[in-house]
């Protein structure tokens, strides 16, 4: 009869488990969204405490949702796109506001 040694190599052990596809992209999007929390900190340091309320809540929320829907790849993709879109729009908005704040500060000198 046949013995276990006739089995192909590796057949006795299950393949290593991997995280679902796009987990790395979802984590990267969430980390970048969380890094936008530095913008309110910058405004606080510059002396504009009211602008510290401008937190990128939508991107952070979409990033978290992307990581909670890992069993649905299409949903993960969609929420990754939403996270990046919110992050990019937020950064453009912060550049505009920062430029206006610098102009205001420079107008006093």
Short mmCIF file of N, CA, C and O in Angstrom, two decimals:
data_model
loop_
_atom_site.label_atom_id
_atom_site.label_comp_id
_atom_site.label_asym_id
_atom_site.label_seq_id
_atom_site.Cartn_x
_atom_site.Cartn_y
_atom_site.Cartn_z
N UNK A 1 0.82 -1.18 0.00
CA UNK A 1 0.00 0.00 0.00
C UNK A 1 0.87 1.24 0.00
O UNK A 1 2.08 1.23 0.07
N UNK A 2 0.18 2.36 -0.10
CA UNK A 2 0.87 3.64 -0.10
C UNK A 2 1.08 4.12 1.33
O UNK A 2 0.26 3.89 2.21
N UNK A 3 2.16 4.82 1.52
CA UNK A 3 2.45 5.40 2.83
C UNK A 3 2.31 6.91 2.75
O UNK A 3 2.10 7.48 1.68
N UNK A 4 2.45 7.55 3.91
CA UNK A 4 2.36 9.01 3.94
C UNK A 4 3.49 9.68 3.18
O UNK A 4 3.38 10.82 2.77
N UNK A 5 4.58 8.94 2.97
CA UNK A 5 5.71 9.55 2.27
C UNK A 5 5.40 9.77 0.79
O UNK A 5 6.08 10.52 0.12
N UNK A 6 4.34 9.16 0.27
CA UNK A 6 3.97 9.36 -1.13
C UNK A 6 3.20 10.65 -1.33
O UNK A 6 3.00 11.08 -2.46
N UNK A 7 2.77 11.27 -0.25
CA UNK A 7 2.03 12.53 -0.37
C UNK A 7 2.97 13.63 -0.85
O UNK A 7 4.15 13.63 -0.53
N UNK A 8 2.47 14.55 -1.65
CA UNK A 8 3.32 15.64 -2.13
C UNK A 8 3.82 16.47 -0.94
O UNK A 8 3.16 16.56 0.08
N UNK A 9 5.02 17.05 -1.08
CA UNK A 9 5.56 17.84 0.03
C UNK A 9 4.63 19.00 0.39
O UNK A 9 4.09 19.66 -0.49
N UNK A 10 4.45 19.22 1.65
CA UNK A 10 3.63 20.32 2.11
C UNK A 10 2.15 20.01 2.17
O UNK A 10 1.36 20.83 2.60
N UNK A 11 1.73 18.83 1.72
CA UNK A 11 0.31 18.51 1.71
C UNK A 11 -0.20 18.23 3.12
O UNK A 11 -1.39 18.32 3.37
N UNK A 12 0.67 17.86 4.01
CA UNK A 12 0.25 17.55 5.37
C UNK A 12 0.02 18.80 6.21
O UNK A 12 -0.60 18.74 7.25
N UNK A 13 0.55 19.92 5.76
CA UNK A 13 0.41 21.16 6.53
C UNK A 13 -0.44 22.14 5.73
O UNK A 13 -0.27 22.27 4.52
N UNK A 14 -1.33 22.84 6.41
CA UNK A 14 -2.13 23.84 5.67
C UNK A 14 -1.25 25.00 5.23
O UNK A 14 -0.21 25.25 5.84
N UNK A 15 -1.62 25.68 4.17
CA UNK A 15 -0.82 26.82 3.72
C UNK A 15 -0.85 27.90 4.81
O UNK A 15 -1.80 27.98 5.59
N UNK A 16 0.18 28.72 4.88
CA UNK A 16 0.18 29.77 5.90
C UNK A 16 -0.98 30.74 5.67
O UNK A 16 -1.34 31.03 4.54
N UNK A 17 -1.57 31.16 6.76
CA UNK A 17 -2.69 32.09 6.62
C UNK A 17 -2.14 33.49 6.37
O UNK A 17 -1.11 33.88 6.91
N UNK A 18 -2.82 34.21 5.54
CA UNK A 18 -2.42 35.56 5.19
C UNK A 18 -3.57 36.50 5.49
O UNK A 18 -4.73 36.08 5.51
N UNK A 19 -3.28 37.78 5.71
CA UNK A 19 -4.38 38.72 5.87
C UNK A 19 -5.12 38.86 4.55
O UNK A 19 -4.54 38.62 3.48
N UNK A 20 -6.38 39.21 4.58
CA UNK A 20 -7.13 39.40 3.33
C UNK A 20 -6.47 40.46 2.45
O UNK A 20 -5.71 41.30 2.94
N UNK A 21 -6.77 40.40 1.19
CA UNK A 21 -6.20 41.35 0.24
C UNK A 21 -6.56 42.78 0.65
O UNK A 21 -7.62 43.04 1.19
N UNK A 22 -5.67 43.69 0.37
CA UNK A 22 -5.84 45.13 0.56
C UNK A 22 -5.79 45.59 2.01
O UNK A 22 -6.09 46.73 2.30
N UNK A 23 -5.42 44.72 2.94
CA UNK A 23 -5.31 45.14 4.34
C UNK A 23 -4.21 46.19 4.46
O UNK A 23 -4.38 47.21 5.14
N UNK A 24 -3.09 45.96 3.80
CA UNK A 24 -1.99 46.92 3.86
C UNK A 24 -2.39 48.28 3.33
O UNK A 24 -2.04 49.32 3.91
N UNK A 25 -3.14 48.30 2.24
CA UNK A 25 -3.59 49.57 1.67
C UNK A 25 -4.57 50.28 2.60
O UNK A 25 -4.54 51.50 2.74
N UNK A 26 -5.44 49.50 3.23
CA UNK A 26 -6.40 50.09 4.16
C UNK A 26 -5.68 50.66 5.38
O UNK A 26 -6.01 51.75 5.86
N UNK A 27 -4.68 49.95 5.87
CA UNK A 27 -3.91 50.44 7.02
C UNK A 27 -3.14 51.70 6.64
O UNK A 27 -3.11 52.67 7.40
N UNK A 28 -2.53 51.70 5.46
CA UNK A 28 -1.78 52.88 5.01
C UNK A 28 -2.70 54.09 4.88
O UNK A 28 -2.33 55.20 5.29
N UNK A 29 -3.88 53.89 4.33
CA UNK A 29 -4.84 55.00 4.20
C UNK A 29 -5.25 55.52 5.57
O UNK A 29 -5.34 56.74 5.78
N UNK A 30 -5.50 54.61 6.51
CA UNK A 30 -5.89 55.04 7.86
C UNK A 30 -4.74 55.76 8.56
O UNK A 30 -4.95 56.78 9.22
N UNK A 31 -3.52 55.27 8.41
CA UNK A 31 -2.37 55.93 9.05
C UNK A 31 -2.19 57.34 8.49
O UNK A 31 -1.97 58.29 9.24
N UNK A 32 -2.33 57.49 7.19
CA UNK A 32 -2.21 58.83 6.59
C UNK A 32 -3.34 59.74 7.06
O UNK A 32 -3.12 60.93 7.31
N UNK A 33 -4.53 59.18 7.19
CA UNK A 33 -5.65 59.98 7.71
C UNK A 33 -5.37 60.40 9.15
O UNK A 33 -5.66 61.54 9.54
N UNK A 34 -4.79 59.50 9.94
CA UNK A 34 -4.46 59.85 11.32
C UNK A 34 -3.33 60.89 11.38
O UNK A 34 -3.31 61.72 12.29
N UNK A 35 -2.42 60.85 10.43
CA UNK A 35 -1.34 61.83 10.40
C UNK A 35 -1.85 63.24 10.13
O UNK A 35 -1.18 64.22 10.47
N UNK A 36 -3.05 63.35 9.55
CA UNK A 36 -3.61 64.68 9.33
C UNK A 36 -4.00 65.34 10.64
O UNK A 36 -4.31 66.53 10.66
N UNK A 37 -3.95 64.60 11.74
CA UNK A 37 -4.20 65.20 13.05
C UNK A 37 -3.08 66.18 13.42
O UNK A 37 -3.23 66.96 14.36
N UNK A 38 -1.98 66.14 12.69
CA UNK A 38 -0.90 67.10 12.92
C UNK A 38 -1.30 68.51 12.48
O UNK A 38 -0.76 69.49 13.00
N UNK A 39 -2.24 68.63 11.55
CA UNK A 39 -2.67 69.95 11.08
C UNK A 39 -3.32 70.77 12.20
O UNK A 39 -2.93 71.93 12.41
N UNK A 40 -4.30 70.23 12.94
CA UNK A 40 -4.84 71.01 14.05
C UNK A 40 -3.77 71.35 15.10
O UNK A 40 -3.79 72.44 15.68
N UNK A 41 -2.83 70.45 15.29
CA UNK A 41 -1.74 70.73 16.22
C UNK A 41 -0.90 71.91 15.73
O UNK A 41 -0.51 72.79 16.51
N UNK A 42 -0.64 71.96 14.44
CA UNK A 42 0.11 73.06 13.86
C UNK A 42 -0.63 74.38 14.05
O UNK A 42 -0.03 75.40 14.41
N UNK A 43 -1.94 74.38 13.83
CA UNK A 43 -2.72 75.60 14.02
C UNK A 43 -2.70 76.04 15.48
O UNK A 43 -2.67 77.23 15.77
N UNK A 44 -2.71 75.10 16.39
CA UNK A 44 -2.64 75.44 17.81
C UNK A 44 -1.30 76.10 18.13
O UNK A 44 -1.24 77.11 18.83
N UNK A 45 -0.23 75.54 17.59
CA UNK A 45 1.10 76.10 17.82
C UNK A 45 1.22 77.50 17.20
O UNK A 45 1.85 78.39 17.77
N UNK A 46 0.58 77.70 16.06
CA UNK A 46 0.64 79.00 15.40
C UNK A 46 -0.24 80.04 16.07
O UNK A 46 -0.22 81.21 15.68
N UNK A 47 -1.05 79.64 17.03
CA UNK A 47 -1.88 80.59 17.74
C UNK A 47 -3.27 80.77 17.17
O UNK A 47 -3.89 81.82 17.35
N UNK A 48 -3.77 79.77 16.47
CA UNK A 48 -5.14 79.81 15.94
C UNK A 48 -5.95 78.67 16.57
O UNK A 48 -6.24 77.67 15.91
N UNK A 49 -6.31 78.80 17.84
CA UNK A 49 -6.96 77.67 18.53
C UNK A 49 -8.31 77.27 17.92
O UNK A 49 -8.70 76.11 18.01
N UNK A 50 -8.99 78.20 17.29
CA UNK A 50 -10.29 77.85 16.67
C UNK A 50 -10.09 76.86 15.54
O UNK A 50 -10.91 75.95 15.33
N UNK A 51 -8.99 76.98 14.82
CA UNK A 51 -8.74 76.09 13.68
C UNK A 51 -8.35 74.67 14.12
O UNK A 51 -8.26 73.77 13.28
N UNK A 52 -8.12 74.47 15.41
CA UNK A 52 -7.83 73.11 15.88
C UNK A 52 -9.07 72.22 15.80
O UNK A 52 -8.96 71.01 15.92
N UNK A 53 -10.23 72.82 15.58
CA UNK A 53 -11.45 72.03 15.45
C UNK A 53 -11.56 71.36 14.08
O UNK A 53 -12.41 70.49 13.88
N UNK A 54 -10.69 71.75 13.15
CA UNK A 54 -10.73 71.18 11.80
C UNK A 54 -10.00 69.84 11.79
O UNK A 54 -8.84 69.75 11.40
N UNK A 55 -10.69 68.81 12.19
CA UNK A 55 -10.12 67.46 12.24
C UNK A 55 -10.69 66.67 11.07
O UNK A 55 -11.87 66.82 10.71
N UNK A 56 -9.88 65.84 10.48
CA UNK A 56 -10.27 65.05 9.31
C UNK A 56 -11.10 63.82 9.73
O UNK A 56 -10.70 62.68 9.49
N UNK A 57 -12.24 64.05 10.31
CA UNK A 57 -13.08 62.98 10.83
C UNK A 57 -13.56 62.02 9.74
O UNK A 57 -13.52 60.80 9.93
N UNK A 58 -14.01 62.52 8.57
CA UNK A 58 -14.50 61.57 7.56
C UNK A 58 -13.45 60.56 7.11
O UNK A 58 -13.73 59.37 7.01
N UNK A 59 -12.23 61.01 6.87
CA UNK A 59 -11.19 60.09 6.41
C UNK A 59 -10.86 59.06 7.47
O UNK A 59 -10.68 57.87 7.17
N UNK A 60 -10.78 59.49 8.72
CA UNK A 60 -10.48 58.56 9.80
C UNK A 60 -11.61 57.53 9.93
O UNK A 60 -11.36 56.33 10.07
N UNK A 61 -12.84 57.99 9.83
CA UNK A 61 -13.98 57.07 9.93
C UNK A 61 -14.00 56.09 8.76
O UNK A 61 -14.21 54.88 8.97
N UNK A 62 -13.77 56.58 7.54
CA UNK A 62 -13.74 55.67 6.38
C UNK A 62 -12.61 54.66 6.49
O UNK A 62 -12.76 53.50 6.10
N UNK A 63 -11.47 55.08 7.01
CA UNK A 63 -10.35 54.16 7.19
C UNK A 63 -10.67 53.05 8.18
O UNK A 63 -10.34 51.89 7.98
N UNK A 64 -11.35 53.42 9.25
CA UNK A 64 -11.75 52.42 10.24
C UNK A 64 -12.77 51.46 9.65
O UNK A 64 -12.68 50.24 9.84
N UNK A 65 -13.73 52.00 8.90
CA UNK A 65 -14.75 51.14 8.28
C UNK A 65 -14.09 50.18 7.28
O UNK A 65 -14.46 49.01 7.20
N UNK A 66 -13.09 50.66 6.54
CA UNK A 66 -12.39 49.79 5.57
C UNK A 66 -11.78 48.60 6.29
O UNK A 66 -11.80 47.47 5.77
N UNK A 67 -11.23 48.81 7.47
CA UNK A 67 -10.60 47.71 8.20
C UNK A 67 -11.61 46.80 8.89
O UNK A 67 -11.27 45.69 9.29
N UNK A 68 -12.85 47.26 9.02
CA UNK A 68 -13.86 46.39 9.63
C UNK A 68 -14.62 45.57 8.60
O UNK A 68 -15.37 44.67 8.98
N UNK A 69 -14.45 45.86 7.32
CA UNK A 69 -15.17 45.15 6.26
C UNK A 69 -14.25 44.22 5.47
O UNK A 69 -14.44 44.03 4.27
N UNK A 70 -13.25 43.64 6.10
CA UNK A 70 -12.24 42.87 5.37
C UNK A 70 -12.81 41.66 4.65
O UNK A 70 -12.21 41.16 3.71
N UNK A 71 -13.97 41.17 5.06
CA UNK A 71 -14.55 40.01 4.37
C UNK A 71 -15.22 40.40 3.06
O UNK A 71 -15.61 39.54 2.28
N UNK A 72 -15.36 41.70 2.81
CA UNK A 72 -16.00 42.19 1.58
C UNK A 72 -14.99 43.03 0.80
O UNK A 72 -14.90 44.23 0.99
N UNK A 73 -14.21 42.41 -0.10
CA UNK A 73 -13.13 43.14 -0.81
C UNK A 73 -13.60 44.38 -1.56
O UNK A 73 -12.90 45.38 -1.58
N UNK A 74 -14.77 44.33 -2.17
CA UNK A 74 -15.25 45.49 -2.92
C UNK A 74 -15.54 46.66 -1.98
O UNK A 74 -15.27 47.82 -2.31
N UNK A 75 -16.08 46.36 -0.81
CA UNK A 75 -16.34 47.41 0.18
C UNK A 75 -15.03 48.00 0.68
O UNK A 75 -14.92 49.21 0.86
N UNK A 76 -14.05 47.15 0.91
CA UNK A 76 -12.74 47.63 1.37
C UNK A 76 -12.15 48.58 0.33
O UNK A 76 -11.68 49.67 0.68
N UNK A 77 -12.21 48.19 -0.93
CA UNK A 77 -11.69 49.06 -2.01
C UNK A 77 -12.40 50.41 -2.01
O UNK A 77 -11.77 51.45 -2.14
N UNK A 78 -13.71 50.36 -1.89
CA UNK A 78 -14.49 51.59 -1.92
C UNK A 78 -14.11 52.51 -0.76
O UNK A 78 -13.90 53.70 -0.95
N UNK A 79 -14.01 51.95 0.43
CA UNK A 79 -13.68 52.77 1.59
C UNK A 79 -12.24 53.25 1.58
O UNK A 79 -11.93 54.31 2.12
N UNK A 80 -11.35 52.49 0.97
CA UNK A 80 -9.97 52.98 0.79
C UNK A 80 -9.99 54.21 -0.12
O UNK A 80 -9.33 55.22 0.18
N UNK A 81 -10.75 54.15 -1.20
CA UNK A 81 -10.86 55.31 -2.09
C UNK A 81 -11.44 56.51 -1.36
O UNK A 81 -10.97 57.63 -1.51
N UNK A 82 -12.49 56.29 -0.57
CA UNK A 82 -13.10 57.38 0.19
C UNK A 82 -12.10 57.98 1.17
O UNK A 82 -12.03 59.20 1.34
N UNK A 83 -11.31 57.13 1.83
CA UNK A 83 -10.33 57.61 2.80
C UNK A 83 -9.30 58.49 2.12
O UNK A 83 -9.00 59.59 2.60
N UNK A 84 -8.75 58.01 1.00
CA UNK A 84 -7.75 58.82 0.29
C UNK A 84 -8.34 60.11 -0.25
O UNK A 84 -7.69 61.16 -0.20
N UNK A 85 -9.55 60.04 -0.77
CA UNK A 85 -10.18 61.26 -1.30
C UNK A 85 -10.37 62.29 -0.19
O UNK A 85 -10.04 63.48 -0.38
N UNK A 86 -10.88 61.87 0.95
CA UNK A 86 -11.07 62.79 2.07
C UNK A 86 -9.74 63.35 2.55
O UNK A 86 -9.64 64.53 2.88
N UNK A 87 -8.72 62.51 2.60
CA UNK A 87 -7.41 62.96 3.06
C UNK A 87 -6.83 64.00 2.11
O UNK A 87 -6.32 65.05 2.55
N UNK A 88 -6.92 63.76 0.82
CA UNK A 88 -6.37 64.71 -0.15
C UNK A 88 -7.14 66.04 -0.15
O UNK A 88 -6.53 67.11 -0.17
N UNK A 89 -8.46 65.97 -0.09
CA UNK A 89 -9.26 67.20 -0.04
C UNK A 89 -8.94 67.97 1.24
O UNK A 89 -8.80 69.20 1.23
N UNK A 90 -8.80 67.25 2.34
CA UNK A 90 -8.48 67.89 3.62
C UNK A 90 -7.12 68.59 3.54
O UNK A 90 -6.98 69.72 4.00
N UNK A 91 -6.12 67.93 2.95
CA UNK A 91 -4.80 68.54 2.85
C UNK A 91 -4.81 69.79 1.98
O UNK A 91 -4.16 70.78 2.30
N UNK A 92 -5.55 69.75 0.89
CA UNK A 92 -5.67 70.95 0.05
C UNK A 92 -6.34 72.07 0.83
O UNK A 92 -5.89 73.23 0.80
N UNK A 93 -7.40 71.74 1.56
CA UNK A 93 -8.08 72.74 2.37
C UNK A 93 -7.14 73.31 3.43
O UNK A 93 -7.11 74.52 3.68
N UNK A 94 -6.32 72.46 4.05
CA UNK A 94 -5.38 72.93 5.08
C UNK A 94 -4.33 73.85 4.49
O UNK A 94 -3.93 74.83 5.11
N UNK A 95 -3.86 73.56 3.28
CA UNK A 95 -2.88 74.43 2.63
C UNK A 95 -3.50 75.80 2.37
O UNK A 95 -2.87 76.84 2.62
N UNK A 96 -4.74 75.84 1.90
CA UNK A 96 -5.42 77.11 1.65
C UNK A 96 -5.60 77.89 2.95
O UNK A 96 -5.32 79.10 3.01
N UNK A 97 -6.06 77.21 4.00
CA UNK A 97 -6.28 77.88 5.27
C UNK A 97 -4.96 78.34 5.87
O UNK A 97 -4.87 79.45 6.42
N UNK A 98 -3.93 77.52 5.78
CA UNK A 98 -2.63 77.90 6.31
C UNK A 98 -2.07 79.11 5.56
O UNK A 98 -1.52 80.04 6.18
N UNK A 99 -2.24 79.14 4.25
CA UNK A 99 -1.79 80.29 3.47
C UNK A 99 -2.53 81.56 3.89
O UNK A 99 -1.93 82.62 4.06
N UNK A 100 -3.84 81.44 4.10
CA UNK A 100 -4.63 82.59 4.55
C UNK A 100 -4.19 83.03 5.95
O UNK A 100 -4.07 84.23 6.22
N UNK A 101 -3.91 82.07 6.84
CA UNK A 101 -3.48 82.41 8.19
C UNK A 101 -2.13 83.11 8.16
O UNK A 101 -1.91 84.09 8.89
N UNK A 102 -1.23 82.64 7.32
CA UNK A 102 0.09 83.28 7.21
C UNK A 102 -0.07 84.70 6.66
O UNK A 102 0.59 85.64 7.13
N UNK A 103 -0.96 84.89 5.71
CA UNK A 103 -1.20 86.24 5.15
C UNK A 103 -1.74 87.17 6.23
O UNK A 103 -1.36 88.34 6.30
N UNK A 104 -2.65 86.66 7.06
CA UNK A 104 -3.20 87.46 8.14
C UNK A 104 -2.11 87.86 9.11
O UNK A 104 -2.01 89.03 9.53
N UNK A 105 -1.27 86.91 9.48
CA UNK A 105 -0.18 87.19 10.42
C UNK A 105 0.80 88.20 9.82
O UNK A 105 1.23 89.16 10.49
N UNK A 106 1.14 88.01 8.56
CA UNK A 106 2.09 88.93 7.91
C UNK A 106 1.51 90.32 7.68
O UNK A 106 2.27 91.29 7.57
N UNK A 107 0.20 90.44 7.61
CA UNK A 107 -0.40 91.75 7.39
C UNK A 107 -0.24 92.66 8.61
O UNK A 107 -0.39 93.88 8.49
N UNK A 108 0.05 92.09 9.77
CA UNK A 108 0.23 92.91 10.96
C UNK A 108 1.65 93.44 11.10
O UNK A 108 1.95 94.23 11.97
N UNK A 109 2.55 93.00 10.23
CA UNK A 109 3.95 93.43 10.33
C UNK A 109 4.33 94.38 9.23
O UNK A 109 3.96 94.52 8.22
#
